[in-house]
Structure formats: C-alpha cells, structure tokens
Tab-separated table of C-alpha atoms in Angstrom:
chain	number	residue	atom	x	y	z
A	1	MET	CA	0.000	0.000	0.000
A	2	GLY	CA	1.391	3.408	-1.001
A	3	ILE	CA	1.619	6.424	1.225
A	4	LYS	CA	-1.319	8.066	-0.577
A	5	GLU	CA	-3.602	5.271	0.577
A	6	ASP	CA	-2.380	5.776	4.153
A	7	LEU	CA	-3.429	9.440	4.257
A	8	PRO	CA	-6.830	10.248	5.794
A	9	MET	CA	-9.585	11.129	3.338
A	10	ASP	CA	-11.618	14.294	3.877
A	11	GLU	CA	-14.502	12.236	5.284
A	12	GLU	CA	-12.133	10.540	7.738
A	13	ILE	CA	-10.838	13.937	8.843
A	14	ASN	CA	-14.429	15.117	9.366
A	15	ASP	CA	-15.073	11.988	11.401
A	16	ILE	CA	-12.553	13.214	14.006
A	17	GLN	CA	-14.929	15.961	15.161
A	18	LEU	CA	-17.923	13.635	14.982
A	19	THR	CA	-16.117	11.043	17.090
A	20	LYS	CA	-15.298	13.744	19.640
A	21	LYS	CA	-18.978	14.754	19.848
A	22	LEU	CA	-20.026	11.113	20.156
A	23	THR	CA	-17.449	10.599	22.906
A	24	ASN	CA	-18.768	13.537	24.921
A	25	SER	CA	-22.360	12.378	24.408
A	26	LEU	CA	-21.487	8.840	25.523
A	27	PHE	CA	-19.804	10.022	28.717
A	28	ASN	CA	-22.851	12.200	29.486
A	29	LEU	CA	-25.186	9.280	28.766
A	30	GLU	CA	-23.083	6.937	30.891
A	31	SER	CA	-23.222	9.389	33.809
A	32	ASN	CA	-26.996	9.793	33.546
A	33	GLU	CA	-27.616	6.071	33.193
A	34	GLU	CA	-25.475	5.479	36.275
A	35	ASN	CA	-27.853	7.756	38.200
A	36	VAL	CA	-30.825	5.814	36.811
A	37	MET	CA	-29.198	2.540	37.866
A	38	LYS	CA	-28.562	3.816	41.391
A	39	GLY	CA	-32.109	5.163	41.607
A	40	ILE	CA	-33.633	1.854	40.532
A	41	LYS	CA	-31.467	-0.152	42.918
A	42	ASP	CA	-32.259	2.258	45.752
A	43	LEU	CA	-35.988	2.044	44.978
A	44	ALA	CA	-35.849	-1.764	44.911
A	45	ASN	CA	-34.095	-1.868	48.298
A	46	ARG	CA	-36.538	0.623	49.830
A	47	MET	CA	-39.517	-1.329	48.489
A	48	LYS	CA	-38.047	-4.555	49.857
A	49	LYS	CA	-37.633	-3.073	53.341
A	50	SER	CA	-41.108	-1.556	53.252
A	51	ASN	CA	-42.625	-4.806	52.016
A	52	HIS	CA	-40.907	-6.723	54.814
A	53	GLU	CA	-42.340	-4.322	57.394
A	54	MET	CA	-45.787	-4.534	55.810
A	55	ALA	CA	-45.589	-8.329	56.091
A	56	ASN	CA	-44.796	-7.923	59.805
A	57	TYR	CA	-47.735	-5.547	60.186
A	58	LEU	CA	-49.971	-8.025	58.334
A	59	SER	CA	-48.940	-10.761	60.752
A	60	LEU	CA	-50.004	-8.565	63.676
A	61	GLN	CA	-53.291	-7.751	61.959
A	62	ASN	CA	-53.967	-11.463	61.540
A	63	GLU	CA	-53.543	-11.796	65.282
A	64	THR	CA	-56.039	-8.948	65.653
A	65	VAL	CA	-58.525	-10.853	63.481
A	66	ARG	CA	-58.231	-13.908	65.714
A	67	LEU	CA	-58.729	-11.733	68.768
A	68	TYR	CA	-61.780	-10.017	67.224
A	69	ILE	CA	-63.316	-13.405	66.462
A	70	GLN	CA	-63.038	-14.311	70.117
A	71	LEU	CA	-64.500	-10.971	71.202
A	72	VAL	CA	-67.439	-11.264	68.792
A	73	ASN	CA	-68.119	-14.801	69.966
A	74	ARG	CA	-68.141	-13.557	73.548
A	75	LYS	CA	-70.595	-10.775	72.643
A	76	SER	CA	-68.171	-7.929	73.308
A	77	ASP	CA	-69.656	-4.454	73.722
A	78	ILE	CA	-66.572	-2.943	72.075
A	79	ILE	CA	-66.013	-5.125	68.988
A	80	ASN	CA	-68.939	-6.260	66.873
A	81	ASN	CA	-69.288	-8.441	63.776
A	82	GLN	CA	-69.110	-5.420	61.446
A	83	ASP	CA	-65.718	-4.502	62.910
A	84	LEU	CA	-64.576	-8.048	62.320
A	85	MET	CA	-65.705	-8.014	58.663
A	86	LYS	CA	-63.934	-4.701	58.043
A	87	ILE	CA	-60.613	-5.874	59.415
A	88	LYS	CA	-60.870	-9.146	57.505
A	89	GLU	CA	-61.348	-7.190	54.253
A	90	HIS	CA	-58.447	-4.945	55.168
A	91	VAL	CA	-56.198	-7.951	55.816
A	92	LYS	CA	-57.254	-9.516	52.524
A	93	ARG	CA	-56.317	-6.362	50.598
A	94	MET	CA	-53.042	-6.093	52.482
A	95	GLU	CA	-52.112	-9.686	51.651
A	96	LYS	CA	-52.589	-8.885	47.973
A	97	THR	CA	-50.524	-5.703	48.324
A	98	VAL	CA	-47.654	-7.608	49.948
A	99	SER	CA	-47.742	-10.201	47.168
A	100	VAL	CA	-47.853	-7.627	44.358
A	101	GLN	CA	-45.123	-5.453	45.843
A	102	HIS	CA	-42.933	-8.531	46.251
A	103	GLU	CA	-43.243	-9.229	42.507
A	104	ILE	CA	-42.608	-5.600	41.632
A	105	TYR	CA	-39.493	-5.050	43.742
A	106	ASN	CA	-38.028	-8.324	42.441
A	107	SER	CA	-38.554	-6.957	38.916
A	108	PHE	CA	-36.885	-3.689	39.905
A	109	GLN	CA	-33.933	-5.603	41.346
A	110	GLU	CA	-33.535	-7.486	38.057
A	111	MET	CA	-33.763	-4.195	36.183
A	112	GLY	CA	-31.110	-2.672	38.438
A	113	ASP	CA	-28.786	-5.568	37.576
A	114	SER	CA	-29.523	-5.042	33.871
A	115	TYR	CA	-28.729	-1.339	34.177
A	116	LYS	CA	-25.484	-2.173	35.982
A	117	GLU	CA	-24.328	-4.255	33.011
A	118	TYR	CA	-25.580	-1.610	30.559
A	119	HIS	CA	-23.764	1.175	32.423
A	120	LYS	CA	-20.497	-0.782	32.350
A	121	THR	CA	-20.746	-1.409	28.597
A	122	LEU	CA	-21.498	2.281	27.995
A	123	LYS	CA	-18.474	3.313	30.047
A	124	ASP	CA	-16.229	0.895	28.156
A	125	LEU	CA	-17.584	2.114	24.819
A	126	ALA	CA	-17.047	5.764	25.787
A	127	LYS	CA	-13.419	5.016	26.690
A	128	SER	CA	-12.984	3.204	23.377
A	129	PHE	CA	-14.365	6.251	21.524
A	130	GLU	CA	-11.983	8.451	23.491
A	131	LYS	CA	-8.967	6.349	22.519
A	132	LEU	CA	-10.104	6.202	18.901
A	133	ASN	CA	-10.463	9.982	18.799
A	134	LYS	CA	-6.904	10.406	20.090
A	135	LYS	CA	-5.566	8.012	17.456
A	136	GLN	CA	-7.533	9.825	14.740
A	137	LYS	CA	-5.945	13.117	15.789
A	138	ASP	CA	-2.483	11.552	15.856
A	139	TRP	CA	-3.064	10.182	12.353
A	140	HIS	CA	-4.285	13.545	11.089
A	141	ASP	CA	-1.352	15.391	12.701
A	142	SER	CA	1.170	12.935	11.244
A	143	ALA	CA	-0.388	13.317	7.796
A	144	ALA	CA	-0.294	17.124	8.090
A	145	GLU	CA	3.350	16.997	9.162
A	146	LEU	CA	4.181	14.754	6.212
A	147	SER	CA	2.360	17.055	3.783
A	148	LYS	CA	4.319	20.030	5.094
A	149	ALA	CA	7.619	18.162	4.834
A	150	GLN	CA	6.852	17.063	1.272
A	151	GLY	CA	6.360	20.704	0.302
A	152	SER	CA	9.779	21.687	1.581
A	153	GLN	CA	12.941	21.198	-0.461
A	154	MET	CA	14.918	21.132	2.768
A	155	THR	CA	13.368	17.821	3.902
A	156	SER	CA	15.732	14.871	3.574
A	157	GLY	CA	14.676	11.549	2.152
A	158	GLN	CA	15.406	9.933	5.500
A	159	LYS	CA	12.995	12.251	7.296
A	160	LEU	CA	10.309	11.718	4.668
A	161	ASP	CA	10.660	7.986	5.085
A	162	LYS	CA	10.315	8.357	8.861
A	163	LEU	CA	7.206	10.526	8.521
A	164	GLU	CA	5.639	8.120	6.029
A	165	LYS	CA	6.166	5.241	8.447
A	166	ALA	CA	4.574	7.308	11.222
A	167	VAL	CA	1.491	7.927	9.057
A	168	ASN	CA	1.252	4.228	8.236
A	169	LYS	CA	1.567	3.304	11.894
A	170	GLN	CA	-1.097	5.808	12.978
A	171	LYS	CA	-3.513	4.507	10.349
A	172	ARG	CA	-3.070	0.956	11.634
A	173	GLU	CA	-3.785	2.213	15.167
A	174	VAL	CA	-6.954	3.950	13.984
A	175	MET	CA	-8.128	0.772	12.259
A	176	LYS	CA	-7.454	-1.222	15.427
A	177	TYR	CA	-9.524	1.130	17.572
A	178	TYR	CA	-12.328	1.211	15.008
A	179	ASP	CA	-12.529	-2.556	15.433
A	180	ASP	CA	-12.446	-2.198	19.228
A	181	ARG	CA	-15.265	0.351	19.097
A	182	LYS	CA	-17.432	-1.942	16.969
A	183	HIS	CA	-16.712	-4.825	19.341
A	184	ARG	CA	-17.738	-2.844	22.417
A	185	ASP	CA	-20.772	-1.389	20.685
A	186	GLY	CA	-22.020	-4.966	20.304
A	187	PHE	CA	-21.926	-5.371	24.103
A	188	VAL	CA	-23.931	-2.160	24.514
A	189	GLN	CA	-26.584	-3.365	22.091
A	190	HIS	CA	-26.870	-6.681	23.933
A	191	ALA	CA	-27.175	-4.895	27.293
A	192	MET	CA	-29.890	-2.612	25.899
A	193	VAL	CA	-31.896	-5.677	24.850
A	194	ARG	CA	-31.718	-6.935	28.444
A	195	ILE	CA	-32.957	-3.593	29.759
A	196	ASN	CA	-35.871	-3.575	27.321
A	197	GLN	CA	-36.766	-7.097	28.406
A	198	ALA	CA	-36.621	-6.052	32.078
A	199	TRP	CA	-38.970	-3.102	31.436
A	200	ILE	CA	-41.397	-5.330	29.534
A	201	LYS	CA	-41.341	-7.850	32.376
A	202	LEU	CA	-42.083	-5.114	34.925
A	203	LYS	CA	-44.934	-3.803	32.785
A	204	ASN	CA	-46.403	-7.307	32.503
A	205	VAL	CA	-46.045	-7.917	36.243
A	206	ILE	CA	-48.032	-4.758	36.969
A	207	LYS	CA	-50.536	-5.359	34.174
A	208	THR	CA	-51.360	-8.935	35.171
A	209	GLN	CA	-51.915	-8.227	38.857
A	210	GLU	CA	-55.473	-8.300	40.195
A	211	TRP	CA	-56.030	-5.916	43.066
C-alpha cells in the first residue's frame, strides 16, 4: 500500500470531530444512566424493606382478626361483627398488596442488575471512543506533518521515510480502535436488549396483577 492510501480522506478527517462529539455524548449518557441505575437499585431496596415491614404488620393484623373473632363470639360491647368483617377485608387487601409489591421489587432488582451491566458497557464504549479519537488526531497530525515536509525542499529523504512510516503506523492504530469500538458497541446493544426485556417484564407484572 502506497503512502497516498495511508493518508486520511476528507470524510475521515471530518469523522474526528464527529467522534469527539459522540465521545462527549457517551460520557454524558453513561453518567446519567449510572444515576438511573442507582435510583432503581435504591428504589428496589426501599420497596423490599417496606414490604418486609408490611408483612410484619400483616402478621399482627392477623392476630387482631383472631382476637376479634373471640370478642365477637363472647358478645363484646366494644367489637362487633361489622368490625370483624372490616378488618378481615383490610387484611385480605393487604395480603394482595404484599404479594404484588414482592413481585414488583423483584422486577426492579432485576432491572437494576440489567442497568449495571448496561452502564459498564457504555463506560467501556465511551473510553474506546476516546482512545479512537486520540488516534484519529495523531493520524491527522502525522499526515499534516508529512504534507508540510513534502512541500519543503529542505526535507531529507530519510525524514520523509520516517514521517511516512509514522502515518502508516497511525492509520493501523486507527483501524485497530475502530474494530475495538465496533466490538464494544455490540456489548452495549446486547445490554440494551436486556434492559428492554426487564422493562417489559415489569410492565407485565403490573398489568397482570389483580387488586
């Protein structure tokens, strides 16, 4: 391959600025998605603690039901059969709430794990973009230096040869990091599929519940 083929085309030079913009956008996205991940995990943990306490409260209310039954049977002046029916209905609704919330916070925990993987792949991809952008700039700078040297009669053949090798080397580096970027982008796409599946599962869990 000749040196002309090693020089960046105009479109490849334009891609340097685009890659820089994409890099900045990815780091911003990664930061925001990290906050989403933390929020989801925090919500799941809070729901789990609350659900556990509600289950404890439900257990105490079941004891209250048993006590009310005894009081009604003994013709209590304080607790009547209507009170007993009301608390039984309340306990029934609470049992359903505990069951539904259990399903929901489990779904949120799974989603938090999915976001954790997604966030990691985004961070790795952003770093890959950053490295690619640096190599693109190095390639462009080497090509510009070579072009300047070629226009000068004072440049020795030895120096031209050295600059040509530098351009060739930088192009190979750019190609390597293009491949790395494509490889890591595949991980991001796979992680996004998992997140979509987690959201669909949560939606179905909520949709199929009978209150």
